[in-house]
Amino acid sequence: MIAKTATTALLGWLMAKVGTAGPVAGEALTYNILVAGYGPFAENGTNFTANPSAETALFLDDSCFLLSDLVSAESSSSSRVCFQGWNVSVSHLGAGEVSRALRRGSLQRAGIDAVVLLGLENSASGLKVELVGANILAKDKTPVATGALKIEPWGPPLSPVTLDLGRLEVVEAALAPIIAAENRFKGGGDRVTSAEEKDNKTVGEVWSRDAGTFYCNEALYRTSNTVREMRVFAPRSSDRLLPVVFVHLPPAEVAPVETVVAPAVAALGAAMLVDAF
């Protein structure tokens, strides 16, 4: 597990870490983002004793940054972004943890402005931003009733993310450091191409419409469907649903958590605050 201290900067380009330094001079607003990541698990006889998903969530926990240090936000340069990090179990219980918190109203009372869900992807697939969750119950050793193959028996077959997909370029820019790390790991250099390029082989492949049929998909479906079903709006908007996204991360040996993944996820969270800039 990566140690996190209040005085350690995530990365040089994050100019100011102010999580325990008190209010920022001229502060306008403080945005709150929940990052929930899965912990260690075993699959097909392999034990994943370290999971960058939970490590990233816990590393960001209780940290705050100037919004302008994470994204281009000239109109809100004095605002902050603060993070809560959750380590959730790789189980049906863990997959539904954020959904249950929404149904209890606890995230709404805490003023959560966006939710970032994290899971581990294999090095072959690499970084993926999932666009939709399917109503398919994850398979594990827990007995379920015959025919209980759906997460929500009467729910829709698909539940898309509530992230504003009109700003894909902002999300891609936030995650570019992870993409560059993957390219270096695969011997491809540092170049990160734009999604608009016809021969793009990096950023354009980040977006995925298949979150699988395991707990990552279940977490995405449960959370996004709950937001829609309950009409949970972003705290600072009366017409925009609470933004939720699921990101599959590459293994830590591909993209280190402390120096690459955590800063990129922090920037992604800030990029989800569409109304802030």
CSV table of C-alpha atoms in Angstrom, one decimal:
chain,number,residue,atom,x,y,z
A,1,MET,CA,0.0,0.0,0.0
A,2,ILE,CA,1.3,3.4,-0.9
A,3,ALA,CA,1.8,5.8,2.0
A,4,LYS,CA,0.1,9.2,1.7
A,5,THR,CA,1.2,12.2,3.7
A,6,ALA,CA,-0.4,15.7,3.7
A,7,THR,CA,2.9,17.3,2.7
A,8,THR,CA,3.9,15.1,-0.3
A,9,ALA,CA,3.1,16.6,-3.7
A,10,LEU,CA,1.5,14.1,-6.1
A,11,LEU,CA,3.5,15.4,-9.0
A,12,GLY,CA,5.5,18.4,-10.0
A,13,TRP,CA,2.8,19.8,-12.3
A,14,LEU,CA,0.3,19.8,-9.4
A,15,MET,CA,1.6,23.1,-8.1
A,16,ALA,CA,-0.1,23.3,-4.7
A,17,LYS,CA,-1.4,20.6,-2.4
A,18,VAL,CA,-3.6,22.3,0.1
A,19,GLY,CA,-5.5,19.5,1.7
A,20,THR,CA,-4.4,20.4,5.3
A,21,ALA,CA,-3.2,23.9,4.7
A,22,GLY,CA,-6.5,25.6,5.5
A,23,PRO,CA,-8.5,27.9,3.2
A,24,VAL,CA,-7.0,29.2,0.0
A,25,ALA,CA,-6.9,33.0,-0.2
A,26,GLY,CA,-9.8,34.3,-2.2
A,27,GLU,CA,-11.4,30.9,-2.2
A,28,ALA,CA,-14.6,30.8,-4.4
A,29,LEU,CA,-15.9,27.2,-4.0
A,30,THR,CA,-14.8,23.8,-2.7
A,31,TYR,CA,-15.9,20.9,-4.9
A,32,ASN,CA,-16.0,17.3,-3.4
A,33,ILE,CA,-15.3,14.2,-5.4
A,34,LEU,CA,-15.7,10.6,-4.3
A,35,VAL,CA,-13.1,8.1,-5.7
A,36,ALA,CA,-14.1,4.5,-5.0
A,37,GLY,CA,-11.6,1.8,-5.9
A,38,TYR,CA,-11.6,-2.0,-5.6
A,39,GLY,CA,-9.1,-3.6,-3.2
A,40,PRO,CA,-7.1,-6.9,-3.6
A,41,PHE,CA,-8.8,-9.9,-5.0
A,42,ALA,CA,-8.3,-13.4,-6.4
A,43,GLU,CA,-9.3,-14.5,-9.9
A,44,ASN,CA,-8.8,-17.7,-11.7
A,45,GLY,CA,-6.2,-18.9,-9.2
A,46,THR,CA,-4.2,-15.6,-9.3
A,47,ASN,CA,-4.0,-13.4,-6.2
A,48,PHE,CA,-3.9,-9.7,-6.9
A,49,THR,CA,-2.5,-8.6,-3.6
A,50,ALA,CA,-2.2,-5.0,-4.7
A,51,ASN,CA,-4.8,-3.2,-6.6
A,52,PRO,CA,-4.0,0.3,-8.0
A,53,SER,CA,-7.7,1.1,-7.9
A,54,ALA,CA,-8.0,1.2,-4.1
A,55,GLU,CA,-4.4,2.5,-3.8
A,56,THR,CA,-5.3,5.5,-5.9
A,57,ALA,CA,-8.5,6.2,-4.0
A,58,LEU,CA,-6.7,6.0,-0.6
A,59,PHE,CA,-3.8,8.1,-1.8
A,60,LEU,CA,-6.2,10.9,-2.9
A,61,ASP,CA,-8.3,10.6,0.3
A,62,ASP,CA,-8.4,13.8,2.3
A,63,SER,CA,-6.4,15.7,-0.3
A,64,CYS,CA,-7.4,19.0,-1.8
A,65,PHE,CA,-6.0,20.9,-4.8
A,66,LEU,CA,-6.5,24.2,-6.5
A,67,LEU,CA,-8.9,23.6,-9.3
A,68,SER,CA,-6.6,25.7,-11.6
A,69,ASP,CA,-3.7,23.3,-10.9
A,70,LEU,CA,-5.7,20.4,-12.2
A,71,VAL,CA,-7.5,21.8,-15.2
A,72,SER,CA,-7.7,25.1,-17.1
A,73,ALA,CA,-10.2,27.0,-15.0
A,74,GLU,CA,-9.4,30.7,-15.3
A,75,SER,CA,-12.8,31.7,-14.1
A,76,SER,CA,-12.5,29.6,-10.9
A,77,SER,CA,-8.8,29.9,-10.2
A,78,SER,CA,-9.4,30.3,-6.4
A,79,SER,CA,-11.7,27.2,-6.1
A,80,ARG,CA,-10.6,23.9,-4.6
A,81,VAL,CA,-11.2,20.3,-5.4
A,82,CYS,CA,-11.2,17.9,-2.4
A,83,PHE,CA,-11.3,14.1,-2.5
A,84,GLN,CA,-12.8,11.3,-0.5
A,85,GLY,CA,-11.3,7.9,-1.2
A,86,TRP,CA,-13.0,4.6,-0.5
A,87,ASN,CA,-11.6,1.1,-0.6
A,88,VAL,CA,-14.4,-1.2,-1.6
A,89,SER,CA,-14.4,-5.0,-1.6
A,90,VAL,CA,-14.5,-7.1,-4.8
A,91,SER,CA,-17.9,-8.5,-4.1
A,92,HIS,CA,-21.6,-7.8,-4.6
A,93,LEU,CA,-21.5,-5.8,-1.4
A,94,GLY,CA,-18.6,-3.7,-2.6
A,95,ALA,CA,-20.1,-3.1,-6.0
A,96,GLY,CA,-23.2,-1.7,-4.4
A,97,GLU,CA,-21.5,0.5,-1.8
A,98,VAL,CA,-21.8,3.8,-3.6
A,99,SER,CA,-25.3,3.0,-4.8
A,100,ARG,CA,-26.4,2.4,-1.2
A,101,ALA,CA,-24.8,5.6,0.0
A,102,LEU,CA,-26.8,7.5,-2.7
A,103,ARG,CA,-30.0,5.8,-1.7
A,104,ARG,CA,-29.4,6.7,2.0
A,105,GLY,CA,-28.7,10.2,0.9
A,106,SER,CA,-25.3,10.3,2.6
A,107,LEU,CA,-23.4,11.4,-0.5
A,108,GLN,CA,-26.0,14.1,-1.1
A,109,ARG,CA,-25.6,15.4,2.4
A,110,ALA,CA,-21.9,15.4,2.1
A,111,GLY,CA,-22.1,17.6,-1.0
A,112,ILE,CA,-20.4,15.1,-3.4
A,113,ASP,CA,-20.1,16.8,-6.8
A,114,ALA,CA,-18.9,13.8,-8.9
A,115,VAL,CA,-18.1,10.1,-8.5
A,116,VAL,CA,-15.1,8.3,-10.0
A,117,LEU,CA,-15.2,4.5,-9.8
A,118,LEU,CA,-12.0,2.6,-10.4
A,119,GLY,CA,-11.2,-1.0,-11.3
A,120,LEU,CA,-8.1,-3.0,-12.5
A,121,GLU,CA,-7.7,-3.9,-16.1
A,122,ASN,CA,-5.1,-6.2,-17.5
A,123,SER,CA,-2.0,-4.8,-19.2
A,124,ALA,CA,-3.2,-6.0,-22.6
A,125,SER,CA,-6.3,-3.9,-22.5
A,126,GLY,CA,-4.9,-1.1,-20.5
A,127,LEU,CA,-6.6,2.1,-19.5
A,128,LYS,CA,-10.3,2.2,-20.4
A,129,VAL,CA,-13.0,4.7,-19.7
A,130,GLU,CA,-16.3,2.7,-19.6
A,131,LEU,CA,-19.3,4.3,-21.2
A,132,VAL,CA,-22.1,2.0,-20.1
A,133,GLY,CA,-22.9,-0.7,-17.6
A,134,ALA,CA,-25.0,-3.8,-18.4
A,135,ASN,CA,-27.7,-5.2,-16.2
A,136,ILE,CA,-25.8,-8.5,-15.6
A,137,LEU,CA,-25.1,-9.8,-12.2
A,138,ALA,CA,-21.5,-10.5,-11.5
A,139,LYS,CA,-20.7,-14.2,-11.0
A,140,ASP,CA,-19.0,-15.3,-7.8
A,141,LYS,CA,-19.3,-18.1,-5.2
A,142,THR,CA,-22.3,-16.4,-3.6
A,143,PRO,CA,-25.5,-18.5,-4.1
A,144,VAL,CA,-28.2,-16.6,-6.0
A,145,ALA,CA,-31.8,-17.6,-6.8
A,146,THR,CA,-32.3,-19.6,-10.0
A,147,GLY,CA,-32.6,-17.2,-12.9
A,148,ALA,CA,-31.4,-14.2,-10.9
A,149,LEU,CA,-29.0,-13.1,-13.6
A,150,LYS,CA,-29.8,-9.4,-13.6
A,151,ILE,CA,-28.5,-6.8,-11.2
A,152,GLU,CA,-31.9,-5.1,-11.1
A,153,PRO,CA,-34.7,-7.4,-12.1
A,154,TRP,CA,-36.9,-4.6,-13.5
A,155,GLY,CA,-34.0,-2.3,-14.4
A,156,PRO,CA,-33.1,-1.2,-18.0
A,157,PRO,CA,-30.7,-3.5,-19.9
A,158,LEU,CA,-28.0,-0.8,-20.0
A,159,SER,CA,-27.1,2.2,-17.9
A,160,PRO,CA,-24.7,4.8,-19.4
A,161,VAL,CA,-22.4,6.9,-17.4
A,162,THR,CA,-23.7,10.3,-16.4
A,163,LEU,CA,-20.4,12.0,-17.3
A,164,ASP,CA,-20.9,14.9,-19.8
A,165,LEU,CA,-19.8,13.2,-23.0
A,166,GLY,CA,-19.7,16.6,-24.8
A,167,ARG,CA,-16.3,17.2,-23.2
A,168,LEU,CA,-14.4,14.1,-24.2
A,169,GLU,CA,-11.3,16.1,-25.1
A,170,VAL,CA,-11.0,17.3,-21.5
A,171,VAL,CA,-11.2,13.8,-20.1
A,172,GLU,CA,-8.7,12.6,-22.6
A,173,ALA,CA,-6.3,15.4,-21.7
A,174,ALA,CA,-6.6,14.5,-18.0
A,175,LEU,CA,-5.8,10.9,-18.5
A,176,ALA,CA,-2.9,11.6,-21.0
A,177,PRO,CA,-0.2,10.8,-18.4
A,178,ILE,CA,-1.5,7.3,-18.0
A,179,ILE,CA,-1.7,6.8,-21.7
A,180,ALA,CA,1.9,8.0,-22.1
A,181,ALA,CA,3.1,5.6,-19.4
A,182,GLU,CA,1.4,2.7,-21.2
A,183,ASN,CA,3.1,3.7,-24.5
A,184,ARG,CA,6.5,3.8,-22.8
A,185,PHE,CA,5.8,0.4,-21.2
A,186,LYS,CA,5.0,-1.0,-24.6
A,187,GLY,CA,8.1,0.7,-26.1
A,188,GLY,CA,6.1,3.3,-28.0
A,189,GLY,CA,7.6,6.5,-26.7
A,190,ASP,CA,5.9,9.4,-25.1
A,191,ARG,CA,3.6,10.7,-27.9
A,192,VAL,CA,-0.1,10.9,-27.1
A,193,THR,CA,-2.2,11.5,-30.1
A,194,SER,CA,-5.6,13.2,-30.4
A,195,ALA,CA,-8.8,11.3,-30.7
A,196,GLU,CA,-9.5,13.3,-33.9
A,197,GLU,CA,-6.5,11.7,-35.7
A,198,LYS,CA,-7.5,9.0,-38.1
A,199,ASP,CA,-4.4,6.9,-37.3
A,200,ASN,CA,-4.8,7.3,-33.6
A,201,LYS,CA,-3.8,4.2,-31.6
A,202,THR,CA,-3.7,5.6,-28.1
A,203,VAL,CA,-6.3,8.1,-26.8
A,204,GLY,CA,-9.0,7.0,-29.3
A,205,GLU,CA,-8.9,3.5,-27.8
A,206,VAL,CA,-9.5,4.6,-24.3
A,207,TRP,CA,-13.3,4.7,-24.6
A,208,SER,CA,-15.0,1.3,-24.0
A,209,ARG,CA,-18.6,0.2,-24.3
A,210,ASP,CA,-18.0,-3.2,-22.7
A,211,ALA,CA,-17.3,-3.1,-18.9
A,212,GLY,CA,-17.3,-6.9,-18.7
A,213,THR,CA,-19.6,-9.0,-16.5
A,214,PHE,CA,-17.7,-8.8,-13.3
A,215,TYR,CA,-17.9,-6.5,-10.3
A,216,CYS,CA,-16.6,-3.5,-12.2
A,217,ASN,CA,-19.6,-3.6,-14.6
A,218,GLU,CA,-21.9,-4.2,-11.6
A,219,ALA,CA,-20.6,-1.1,-9.7
A,220,LEU,CA,-21.0,1.1,-12.8
A,221,TYR,CA,-24.5,-0.2,-13.5
A,222,ARG,CA,-25.7,0.1,-9.9
A,223,THR,CA,-24.3,3.6,-9.4
A,224,SER,CA,-25.3,5.2,-12.7
A,225,ASN,CA,-28.8,3.5,-12.6
A,226,THR,CA,-29.4,4.7,-9.0
A,227,VAL,CA,-28.5,8.3,-10.0
A,228,ARG,CA,-31.0,8.2,-12.8
A,229,GLU,CA,-33.7,6.3,-10.9
A,230,MET,CA,-33.5,8.7,-7.9
A,231,ARG,CA,-32.9,11.8,-10.1
A,232,VAL,CA,-29.8,12.7,-8.1
A,233,PHE,CA,-28.6,16.0,-9.5
A,234,ALA,CA,-25.2,17.6,-9.2
A,235,PRO,CA,-25.3,19.8,-6.0
A,236,ARG,CA,-24.6,23.0,-7.9
A,237,SER,CA,-26.9,22.3,-10.9
A,238,SER,CA,-30.7,21.9,-11.1
A,239,ASP,CA,-30.7,20.2,-14.5
A,240,ARG,CA,-27.6,18.0,-14.6
A,241,LEU,CA,-27.4,14.6,-13.0
A,242,LEU,CA,-24.5,13.8,-10.6
A,243,PRO,CA,-21.6,12.9,-12.9
A,244,VAL,CA,-20.4,9.3,-12.5
A,245,VAL,CA,-17.7,7.6,-14.5
A,246,PHE,CA,-15.9,4.2,-14.3
A,247,VAL,CA,-12.2,3.9,-15.2
A,248,HIS,CA,-10.3,0.7,-15.7
A,249,LEU,CA,-6.7,1.3,-14.7
A,250,PRO,CA,-3.6,-0.6,-15.9
A,251,PRO,CA,-1.4,-2.5,-13.4
A,252,ALA,CA,1.0,-0.4,-11.3
A,253,GLU,CA,4.0,-1.8,-13.1
A,254,VAL,CA,2.6,-0.1,-16.2
A,255,ALA,CA,1.6,3.2,-14.7
A,256,PRO,CA,2.8,3.9,-11.1
A,257,VAL,CA,0.0,5.1,-8.7
A,258,GLU,CA,1.7,7.9,-6.9
A,259,THR,CA,3.5,9.6,-9.8
A,260,VAL,CA,1.1,8.9,-12.7
A,261,VAL,CA,-2.3,7.5,-11.9
A,262,ALA,CA,-3.3,9.5,-8.9
A,263,PRO,CA,-2.5,12.9,-10.5
A,264,ALA,CA,-4.4,11.8,-13.6
A,265,VAL,CA,-7.4,10.6,-11.7
A,266,ALA,CA,-7.4,13.9,-9.7
A,267,ALA,CA,-7.4,15.8,-13.0
A,268,LEU,CA,-10.2,13.6,-14.4
A,269,GLY,CA,-12.3,14.4,-11.3
A,270,ALA,CA,-11.8,18.1,-11.8
A,271,ALA,CA,-12.6,17.7,-15.5
A,272,MET,CA,-16.0,16.2,-14.6
A,273,LEU,CA,-17.0,19.5,-12.9
A,274,VAL,CA,-18.3,20.9,-16.2
A,275,ASP,CA,-20.1,23.8,-14.6
A,276,ALA,CA,-17.0,24.9,-12.8
A,277,PHE,CA,-15.1,26.2,-15.8
